[in-house]
Amino acid sequence: MDKLLKRKVDAYLVAWKKNPDRKPLIVKGARQVGKTCSIERFARQNYASVVSINFVEQKKYRDVFNDGFEVDVLLKNISLLNPEFKFIPGDTLFFFDELQACPNCATSLKFFKLDGRFDVICSGSLMGINYREIESNSVGYKEDYEMHSMDFEEFLWAKGYPDDFVEELYKHMLHLEPFSALQMDVLIDLFRDYVIIGGMPEVVATYIQHKNFSGTLGIQQQLLKDYEEDITKYVEGLDKAKVKAVYNHISTFLAKENKRFQITKIAKNARNRDYIGCVEWLADAGVVNICYCMNQPELPLKGNYDPKLYKIYFKDTGLLIASLDEEAQEDLRANKNLGTYKGAIYENIVGDMLVKQGYQLFYYHSDKPSLEMDFFVRDADSLVPVEVKANDGATASLNNLLESDKYPDVKYGIKLGYRNIGFNGKFYTFPYFLTFLLKRFLADRKQA
């Protein structure tokens, strides 16, 4: 079903092929975000011959590297296993899928690049792939692209909205032109649906096909089970039960007022040192986003945070909602009453939208003085606080950051909520559904 969904990786792959000095490409991401489907479609449309090998389904192909990595040796071994493959110089794509099942394949990328006759794309689930090992195998001879579940722009494409519709949204944002009441109503409804179903392609395709939520929850719950099975399958060097325990408690942390990861919420007398590496493993596997607490609201962002204080968000907000109890799911789907979960759902979706734009996640919390900010991003020369409002409450922390002379790096802020576009001289107000355009806006705002 998701074969017809337009994805941002499509344009990336076309640009990659146009580059005369292109390197073998590794497309990585969490399982079932649409990697294989997008690459296969691109391959069919752009090459006379496609040599497609899946190292999980076709285990015998793992042995083609046993005699060395020279391309002619590999061609000989591959054609021995399947004589029907055609190797047309300049018009053949080798698509090696499930790279995590054959790390040796990564070593061959250097040889494919030096040989120059064939294009290569590899795809691998972040779950179970030792990228540290693979990174060292073909340094300088490969390119990496991380693919996520669908963002709100891709969701709008799936709903049938064209590119110029998104450009129209951006014009409103850049020129601070409020939307009409009708535009706000339609876009807020679309965004609420996106939050509830998330961006996993199969879930989105089912929603598009049925024009409602029918069948989507079952797919999401199966995805959650698949991730849990993968933890059992792929975790090495860590206690699998502890990784699973962290994974299964994400919604518990987010239900708390401060939403922070606390080991004591997993098990009585649990100690942080017993869980070292568990959260990082989930992040490396593409299952969660980590948001670190900054030491001070100042630049630079990197290095200015406490690695022991953090929040954990689901990568896909639809999976967060699917992980809640049945009553909560029913309420959210029937009433779209997303604010009931202590703002966690909105924080989760905003965090996800920021990560999909390339941001790392940081927040700030201080008791003395009392100051809390959901996220921080930056532009060329300033630190930008981002406040996420589930309701239309006060913005005391945002005002304090902007008015105090203690935070010279903070020059303006962003407030996200179910409010129209505005600017009060200190902070911009944007509706949630524009968050996916935030990085572009911060780059362009001074020229507007």
Short mmCIF file of C-alpha atoms in Angstrom, two decimals:
data_model
loop_
_atom_site.label_atom_id
_atom_site.label_comp_id
_atom_site.label_asym_id
_atom_site.label_seq_id
_atom_site.Cartn_x
_atom_site.Cartn_y
_atom_site.Cartn_z
CA MET A 1 0.00 0.00 0.00
CA ASP A 2 2.74 2.49 0.89
CA LYS A 3 4.35 2.03 -2.54
CA LEU A 4 2.57 5.14 -3.83
CA LEU A 5 3.55 7.43 -0.97
CA LYS A 6 5.82 10.28 -2.00
CA ARG A 7 8.79 10.65 0.33
CA LYS A 8 11.57 13.23 0.76
CA VAL A 9 14.18 10.55 0.15
CA ASP A 10 12.87 10.33 -3.45
CA ALA A 11 14.31 13.76 -4.35
CA TYR A 12 17.50 12.95 -2.41
CA LEU A 13 18.06 9.77 -4.44
CA VAL A 14 17.51 11.60 -7.74
CA ALA A 15 20.05 14.28 -6.72
CA TRP A 16 22.48 11.54 -5.61
CA LYS A 17 22.31 9.87 -9.03
CA LYS A 18 22.94 13.19 -10.80
CA ASN A 19 26.21 13.68 -8.92
CA PRO A 20 28.98 12.41 -11.24
CA ASP A 21 31.21 11.70 -8.23
CA ARG A 22 28.54 9.85 -6.23
CA LYS A 23 29.64 7.35 -3.61
CA PRO A 24 27.86 4.18 -2.54
CA LEU A 25 24.93 5.21 -0.38
CA ILE A 26 23.76 3.73 2.93
CA VAL A 27 20.15 4.57 3.78
CA LYS A 28 19.61 3.78 7.43
CA GLY A 29 16.67 4.22 9.79
CA ALA A 30 14.32 2.43 12.16
CA ARG A 31 12.54 -0.60 10.81
CA GLN A 32 9.47 -0.09 8.60
CA VAL A 33 9.95 3.63 7.94
CA GLY A 34 9.82 2.94 4.17
CA LYS A 35 13.48 2.55 3.20
CA THR A 36 13.18 -0.54 0.99
CA CYS A 37 10.02 0.63 -0.77
CA SER A 38 11.48 4.03 -1.70
CA ILE A 39 14.78 2.58 -2.93
CA GLU A 40 13.08 -0.12 -5.01
CA ARG A 41 10.83 2.44 -6.70
CA PHE A 42 13.82 4.68 -7.47
CA ALA A 43 15.78 1.71 -8.81
CA ARG A 44 13.00 0.62 -11.18
CA GLN A 45 12.62 4.14 -12.56
CA ASN A 46 16.33 4.89 -13.08
CA TYR A 47 18.27 1.75 -14.04
CA ALA A 48 18.13 -0.81 -16.83
CA SER A 49 19.28 -3.50 -14.41
CA VAL A 50 18.80 -3.82 -10.65
CA VAL A 51 20.71 -6.42 -8.63
CA SER A 52 18.59 -6.62 -5.49
CA ILE A 53 19.85 -8.76 -2.61
CA ASN A 54 18.27 -9.05 0.84
CA PHE A 55 20.78 -10.46 3.33
CA VAL A 56 18.06 -11.57 5.76
CA GLU A 57 15.85 -13.38 3.26
CA GLN A 58 18.71 -14.61 1.03
CA LYS A 59 21.35 -15.70 3.50
CA LYS A 60 23.45 -17.51 0.90
CA TYR A 61 24.51 -14.14 -0.57
CA ARG A 62 26.42 -13.33 2.62
CA ASP A 63 29.12 -15.73 1.37
CA VAL A 64 29.83 -13.84 -1.89
CA PHE A 65 32.42 -11.75 0.01
CA ASN A 66 34.40 -14.77 1.25
CA ASP A 67 36.84 -14.69 -1.68
CA GLY A 68 37.69 -11.00 -1.34
CA PHE A 69 36.13 -7.68 -2.24
CA GLU A 70 37.31 -7.02 -5.81
CA VAL A 71 34.23 -6.20 -7.86
CA ASP A 72 34.90 -8.82 -10.56
CA VAL A 73 35.16 -11.51 -7.86
CA LEU A 74 31.85 -10.36 -6.37
CA LEU A 75 30.16 -10.35 -9.80
CA LYS A 76 31.37 -13.89 -10.40
CA ASN A 77 30.07 -15.14 -7.05
CA ILE A 78 26.75 -13.32 -7.35
CA SER A 79 26.14 -14.62 -10.90
CA LEU A 80 27.00 -18.12 -9.66
CA LEU A 81 24.05 -17.88 -7.26
CA ASN A 82 21.78 -16.16 -9.79
CA PRO A 83 22.85 -16.29 -13.45
CA GLU A 84 19.89 -14.11 -14.46
CA PHE A 85 21.37 -10.95 -12.92
CA LYS A 86 22.67 -8.56 -15.59
CA PHE A 87 25.68 -6.33 -14.91
CA ILE A 88 25.46 -3.38 -17.32
CA PRO A 89 28.28 -0.87 -16.68
CA GLY A 90 26.84 2.60 -16.08
CA ASP A 91 23.23 1.38 -15.89
CA THR A 92 23.13 -1.11 -13.03
CA LEU A 93 22.21 -0.51 -9.39
CA PHE A 94 23.26 -2.97 -6.72
CA PHE A 95 20.70 -2.76 -3.91
CA PHE A 96 21.94 -4.53 -0.79
CA ASP A 97 19.05 -4.65 1.69
CA GLU A 98 19.25 -5.54 5.40
CA LEU A 99 22.91 -4.54 5.61
CA GLN A 100 22.91 -5.26 9.35
CA ALA A 101 22.84 -8.99 8.52
CA CYS A 102 26.07 -8.77 6.47
CA PRO A 103 28.61 -6.21 7.77
CA ASN A 104 31.14 -7.60 5.25
CA CYS A 105 29.11 -5.92 2.54
CA ALA A 106 30.13 -2.51 3.90
CA THR A 107 33.79 -3.31 3.24
CA SER A 108 33.00 -3.85 -0.44
CA LEU A 109 31.73 -0.27 -0.87
CA LYS A 110 35.26 1.11 -1.17
CA PHE A 111 35.95 -1.35 -3.98
CA PHE A 112 32.72 -0.49 -5.81
CA LYS A 113 33.59 3.21 -5.61
CA LEU A 114 37.13 2.70 -6.91
CA ASP A 115 35.88 0.40 -9.67
CA GLY A 116 33.30 2.99 -10.77
CA ARG A 117 31.19 0.85 -13.12
CA PHE A 118 28.15 0.32 -10.90
CA ASP A 119 26.01 2.28 -8.45
CA VAL A 120 25.37 0.86 -4.99
CA ILE A 121 22.69 1.60 -2.39
CA CYS A 122 22.56 -0.28 0.90
CA SER A 123 19.69 -0.20 3.34
CA GLY A 124 19.77 -1.26 6.95
CA SER A 125 17.64 -1.14 10.02
CA LEU A 126 19.35 0.81 12.78
CA MET A 127 18.14 -1.97 15.05
CA GLY A 128 20.91 -4.52 15.17
CA ILE A 129 23.39 -2.87 12.83
CA ASN A 130 26.78 -2.07 14.29
CA TYR A 131 27.39 1.19 12.50
CA ARG A 132 30.58 1.75 14.44
CA GLU A 133 31.99 -1.36 12.81
CA ILE A 134 30.58 -0.41 9.39
CA GLU A 135 31.74 3.22 9.67
CA SER A 136 35.35 2.05 9.86
CA ASN A 137 34.98 -0.27 6.89
CA SER A 138 34.68 2.21 4.02
CA VAL A 139 35.50 5.62 5.46
CA GLY A 140 35.56 8.22 2.69
CA TYR A 141 34.02 5.86 0.15
CA LYS A 142 30.35 5.99 1.19
CA GLU A 143 27.57 8.43 1.92
CA ASP A 144 24.99 8.10 4.71
CA TYR A 145 21.35 9.16 4.76
CA GLU A 146 19.12 8.66 7.78
CA MET A 147 15.46 8.13 6.96
CA HIS A 148 12.66 8.82 9.45
CA SER A 149 8.98 8.04 9.52
CA MET A 150 6.87 10.48 7.50
CA ASP A 151 6.92 14.12 8.56
CA PHE A 152 3.89 16.41 8.37
CA GLU A 153 4.82 17.61 4.88
CA GLU A 154 4.94 14.03 3.60
CA PHE A 155 1.61 13.42 5.34
CA LEU A 156 0.12 16.40 3.48
CA TRP A 157 1.43 14.95 0.21
CA ALA A 158 -0.25 11.63 1.10
CA LYS A 159 -3.50 13.50 1.64
CA GLY A 160 -3.21 14.92 -1.87
CA TYR A 161 -1.90 18.42 -1.14
CA PRO A 162 0.67 19.60 -3.73
CA ASP A 163 4.07 21.22 -3.14
CA ASP A 164 2.71 24.71 -3.74
CA PHE A 165 0.29 24.23 -0.84
CA VAL A 166 3.28 23.80 1.49
CA GLU A 167 4.91 26.86 -0.09
CA GLU A 168 1.75 28.82 0.65
CA LEU A 169 1.94 27.74 4.31
CA TYR A 170 5.54 28.90 4.42
CA LYS A 171 4.70 32.29 2.93
CA HIS A 172 2.21 32.86 5.74
CA MET A 173 4.90 31.92 8.26
CA LEU A 174 7.70 33.98 6.75
CA HIS A 175 5.60 37.13 6.26
CA LEU A 176 3.69 36.65 9.54
CA GLU A 177 0.31 36.60 7.77
CA PRO A 178 -2.38 34.96 9.94
CA PHE A 179 -4.49 32.17 8.44
CA SER A 180 -8.23 32.49 7.91
CA ALA A 181 -10.56 30.72 10.34
CA LEU A 182 -11.28 28.07 7.69
CA GLN A 183 -7.57 27.46 7.02
CA MET A 184 -6.88 27.11 10.74
CA ASP A 185 -9.76 24.66 11.27
CA VAL A 186 -8.75 22.43 8.34
CA LEU A 187 -5.03 22.44 9.16
CA ILE A 188 -5.55 21.80 12.88
CA ASP A 189 -7.79 18.83 12.04
CA LEU A 190 -5.19 17.46 9.64
CA PHE A 191 -2.46 17.90 12.23
CA ARG A 192 -4.45 16.15 14.97
CA ASP A 193 -4.98 13.19 12.67
CA TYR A 194 -1.25 13.14 11.91
CA VAL A 195 -0.38 13.16 15.62
CA ILE A 196 -2.71 10.23 16.32
CA ILE A 197 -1.62 8.00 13.44
CA GLY A 198 2.02 9.12 13.31
CA GLY A 199 4.21 8.73 10.25
CA MET A 200 4.82 5.02 9.78
CA PRO A 201 4.07 4.47 6.06
CA GLU A 202 1.83 1.41 6.44
CA VAL A 203 -0.25 3.20 9.07
CA VAL A 204 -0.57 6.35 6.93
CA ALA A 205 -1.47 4.31 3.83
CA THR A 206 -4.21 2.48 5.77
CA TYR A 207 -5.58 5.79 7.06
CA ILE A 208 -5.58 7.27 3.54
CA GLN A 209 -7.26 4.19 2.10
CA HIS A 210 -10.03 4.02 4.72
CA LYS A 211 -10.32 7.81 5.20
CA ASN A 212 -10.46 7.19 8.97
CA PHE A 213 -8.51 5.52 11.80
CA SER A 214 -9.92 2.05 11.05
CA GLY A 215 -7.18 -0.59 11.16
CA THR A 216 -4.39 1.80 12.13
CA LEU A 217 -4.18 0.90 15.83
CA GLY A 218 -3.66 -2.80 15.08
CA ILE A 219 -0.72 -2.00 12.79
CA GLN A 220 0.81 0.32 15.41
CA GLN A 221 0.46 -2.26 18.18
CA GLN A 222 2.14 -4.87 15.96
CA LEU A 223 4.99 -2.42 15.30
CA LEU A 224 5.46 -1.98 19.05
CA LYS A 225 5.64 -5.77 19.43
CA ASP A 226 8.09 -6.03 16.52
CA TYR A 227 10.37 -3.47 18.16
CA GLU A 228 10.22 -5.42 21.41
CA GLU A 229 11.13 -8.64 19.59
CA ASP A 230 14.04 -6.86 17.92
CA ILE A 231 15.35 -5.79 21.33
CA THR A 232 15.44 -9.46 22.31
CA LYS A 233 17.06 -10.36 19.00
CA TYR A 234 19.70 -7.65 18.62
CA VAL A 235 20.77 -6.31 22.02
CA GLU A 236 24.33 -7.41 22.72
CA GLY A 237 26.50 -6.61 25.73
CA LEU A 238 23.54 -5.23 27.71
CA ASP A 239 20.79 -6.75 29.81
CA LYS A 240 17.91 -7.27 27.35
CA ALA A 241 15.33 -7.18 30.14
CA LYS A 242 16.58 -3.76 31.25
CA VAL A 243 16.47 -2.35 27.70
CA LYS A 244 12.92 -3.70 27.37
CA ALA A 245 11.98 -2.21 30.74
CA VAL A 246 13.12 1.26 29.63
CA TYR A 247 11.28 0.87 26.32
CA ASN A 248 8.05 -0.20 28.03
CA HIS A 249 8.14 2.70 30.51
CA ILE A 250 8.53 5.62 28.10
CA SER A 251 4.87 6.60 28.34
CA THR A 252 5.11 6.29 32.15
CA PHE A 253 7.89 8.91 32.26
CA LEU A 254 5.99 11.22 29.94
CA ALA A 255 2.88 11.02 32.14
CA LYS A 256 4.81 12.62 35.02
CA GLU A 257 4.77 16.36 35.54
CA ASN A 258 8.45 16.89 34.69
CA LYS A 259 8.50 14.03 32.12
CA ARG A 260 12.12 13.31 32.99
CA PHE A 261 13.62 9.82 32.83
CA GLN A 262 13.85 8.46 36.40
CA ILE A 263 15.25 5.01 36.96
CA THR A 264 13.20 4.50 40.15
CA LYS A 265 10.02 4.55 38.06
CA ILE A 266 11.20 1.35 36.35
CA ALA A 267 11.97 -0.75 39.41
CA LYS A 268 12.31 -0.22 43.15
CA ASN A 269 15.88 0.40 44.24
CA ALA A 270 17.01 0.49 40.59
CA ARG A 271 20.33 2.28 40.12
CA ASN A 272 21.36 4.38 37.16
CA ARG A 273 24.64 2.55 36.76
CA ASP A 274 22.77 -0.72 36.17
CA TYR A 275 21.01 0.83 33.17
CA ILE A 276 24.00 2.52 31.52
CA GLY A 277 23.78 2.11 27.77
CA CYS A 278 20.11 1.01 27.66
CA VAL A 279 18.68 4.39 26.67
CA GLU A 280 21.54 5.03 24.24
CA TRP A 281 20.91 1.66 22.60
CA LEU A 282 17.25 2.58 22.00
CA ALA A 283 18.32 5.94 20.56
CA ASP A 284 20.92 4.32 18.28
CA ALA A 285 18.25 1.85 17.15
CA GLY A 286 16.02 4.70 16.02
CA VAL A 287 13.29 3.93 18.56
CA VAL A 288 13.55 7.01 20.80
CA ASN A 289 14.66 10.63 20.77
CA ILE A 290 16.67 11.82 23.78
CA CYS A 291 16.28 15.41 25.00
CA TYR A 292 19.11 16.53 27.33
CA CYS A 293 18.88 19.14 30.08
CA MET A 294 21.15 22.13 29.43
CA ASN A 295 23.45 23.34 32.18
CA GLN A 296 22.65 26.96 31.28
CA PRO A 297 20.50 28.58 28.59
CA GLU A 298 23.47 29.74 26.55
CA LEU A 299 25.47 28.81 23.46
CA PRO A 300 26.98 26.48 22.44
CA LEU A 301 24.33 23.77 22.69
CA LYS A 302 26.76 20.89 22.34
CA GLY A 303 28.79 20.23 25.46
CA ASN A 304 26.49 22.47 27.53
CA TYR A 305 24.22 19.75 28.94
CA ASP A 306 24.07 17.15 31.68
CA PRO A 307 24.27 13.63 30.17
CA LYS A 308 22.56 12.24 33.30
CA LEU A 309 19.45 14.42 33.02
CA TYR A 310 17.20 13.80 30.05
CA LYS A 311 13.73 13.07 28.75
CA ILE A 312 12.91 10.22 26.36
CA TYR A 313 10.38 10.61 23.58
CA PHE A 314 9.05 8.09 21.09
CA LYS A 315 10.43 8.65 17.59
CA ASP A 316 6.88 8.31 16.28
CA THR A 317 4.06 9.96 18.21
CA GLY A 318 1.50 7.53 16.78
CA LEU A 319 3.42 4.73 18.51
CA LEU A 320 3.36 6.71 21.78
CA ILE A 321 -0.43 6.89 21.60
CA ALA A 322 -0.64 3.20 20.66
CA SER A 323 1.41 2.40 23.78
CA LEU A 324 -1.13 4.02 26.13
CA ASP A 325 -3.95 2.11 27.82
CA GLU A 326 -7.05 1.38 25.73
CA GLU A 327 -9.20 4.07 27.37
CA ALA A 328 -6.62 6.77 26.61
CA GLN A 329 -6.33 5.60 22.99
CA GLU A 330 -10.10 5.62 22.59
CA ASP A 331 -10.41 9.12 24.06
CA LEU A 332 -7.64 10.47 21.84
CA ARG A 333 -9.00 8.89 18.68
CA ALA A 334 -12.67 9.66 19.28
CA ASN A 335 -12.34 13.12 20.83
CA LYS A 336 -8.85 14.17 19.63
CA ASN A 337 -8.44 15.51 23.14
CA LEU A 338 -4.65 15.49 22.96
CA GLY A 339 -4.04 17.93 25.81
CA THR A 340 -5.13 15.49 28.51
CA TYR A 341 -1.78 13.70 28.69
CA LYS A 342 0.05 16.49 30.57
CA GLY A 343 1.30 18.01 27.34
CA ALA A 344 3.44 14.94 26.69
CA ILE A 345 1.90 14.25 23.30
CA TYR A 346 2.61 17.78 22.09
CA GLU A 347 6.15 17.70 23.42
CA ASN A 348 6.66 14.33 21.74
CA ILE A 349 5.41 15.50 18.34
CA VAL A 350 7.35 18.79 18.46
CA GLY A 351 10.53 16.90 19.44
CA ASP A 352 9.97 14.49 16.56
CA MET A 353 9.41 17.34 14.09
CA LEU A 354 12.60 19.07 15.25
CA VAL A 355 14.67 15.88 14.93
CA LYS A 356 13.34 15.34 11.41
CA GLN A 357 14.77 18.77 10.53
CA GLY A 358 18.19 17.74 11.83
CA TYR A 359 18.06 19.26 15.32
CA GLN A 360 19.36 17.60 18.48
CA LEU A 361 16.99 18.02 21.43
CA PHE A 362 17.74 20.12 24.53
CA TYR A 363 15.55 21.50 27.33
CA TYR A 364 16.17 23.50 30.49
CA HIS A 365 14.88 23.20 34.05
CA SER A 366 15.88 25.20 37.10
CA ASP A 367 14.24 25.59 40.52
CA LYS A 368 16.23 28.67 41.54
CA PRO A 369 15.25 30.76 39.76
CA SER A 370 12.15 28.86 38.64
CA LEU A 371 12.63 28.47 34.91
CA GLU A 372 11.60 25.75 32.49
CA MET A 373 11.77 25.58 28.71
CA ASP A 374 10.65 22.65 26.53
CA PHE A 375 13.22 22.93 23.72
CA PHE A 376 16.06 25.07 22.43
CA VAL A 377 17.20 25.49 18.85
CA ARG A 378 19.52 28.09 17.37
CA ASP A 379 20.00 30.31 14.38
CA ALA A 380 23.34 31.72 13.14
CA ASP A 381 23.98 33.88 16.20
CA SER A 382 21.37 33.28 18.90
CA LEU A 383 19.80 30.66 21.14
CA VAL A 384 16.08 30.27 20.47
CA PRO A 385 13.78 28.94 23.24
CA VAL A 386 10.77 26.96 21.97
CA GLU A 387 7.75 26.73 24.27
CA VAL A 388 5.13 24.04 23.65
CA LYS A 389 1.70 24.94 25.02
CA ALA A 390 -0.96 22.23 25.25
CA ASN A 391 -3.33 24.96 26.42
CA ASP A 392 -3.17 28.72 26.11
CA GLY A 393 -1.55 29.30 29.48
CA ALA A 394 0.95 31.92 30.58
CA THR A 395 4.45 32.08 29.13
CA ALA A 396 6.31 33.13 32.29
CA SER A 397 9.52 31.20 31.56
CA LEU A 398 9.67 32.44 27.99
CA ASN A 399 9.20 36.05 29.14
CA ASN A 400 11.83 35.63 31.87
CA LEU A 401 14.38 34.30 29.39
CA LEU A 402 13.74 37.20 27.02
CA GLU A 403 13.61 39.99 29.60
CA SER A 404 16.52 38.99 31.85
CA ASP A 405 20.00 40.29 31.06
CA LYS A 406 21.41 36.98 32.37
CA TYR A 407 20.80 35.28 29.03
CA PRO A 408 22.44 37.40 26.31
CA ASP A 409 22.34 34.58 23.75
CA VAL A 410 18.51 34.59 23.86
CA LYS A 411 17.24 37.38 21.59
CA TYR A 412 13.75 36.10 20.67
CA GLY A 413 11.64 32.99 21.19
CA ILE A 414 9.04 30.71 19.62
CA LYS A 415 5.70 29.71 21.14
CA LEU A 416 3.84 26.77 19.60
CA GLY A 417 0.16 26.04 20.23
CA TYR A 418 -3.29 26.11 18.66
CA ARG A 419 -2.86 29.80 17.97
CA ASN A 420 -2.65 31.77 14.76
CA ILE A 421 0.57 33.36 13.51
CA GLY A 422 1.78 36.39 15.47
CA PHE A 423 4.77 38.33 16.76
CA ASN A 424 4.69 40.57 19.84
CA GLY A 425 8.18 42.00 19.43
CA LYS A 426 9.69 39.34 21.71
CA PHE A 427 8.49 35.95 20.52
CA TYR A 428 6.79 34.44 17.49
CA THR A 429 3.58 32.47 17.93
CA PHE A 430 2.98 29.67 15.44
CA PRO A 431 0.36 26.91 15.20
CA TYR A 432 1.78 23.43 15.81
CA PHE A 433 1.36 22.39 12.22
CA LEU A 434 4.05 24.84 11.06
CA THR A 435 6.76 23.30 13.25
CA PHE A 436 8.13 21.26 10.33
CA LEU A 437 9.11 24.56 8.64
CA LEU A 438 10.87 26.05 11.67
CA LYS A 439 14.48 25.50 10.58
CA ARG A 440 13.77 27.07 7.20
CA PHE A 441 12.07 30.02 8.89
CA LEU A 442 14.98 30.65 11.27
CA ALA A 443 17.38 30.69 8.32
CA ASP A 444 15.20 33.09 6.27
CA ARG A 445 13.59 35.39 8.86
CA LYS A 446 16.22 38.14 8.69
CA GLN A 447 15.80 38.43 4.94
CA ALA A 448 11.99 38.60 5.09
#
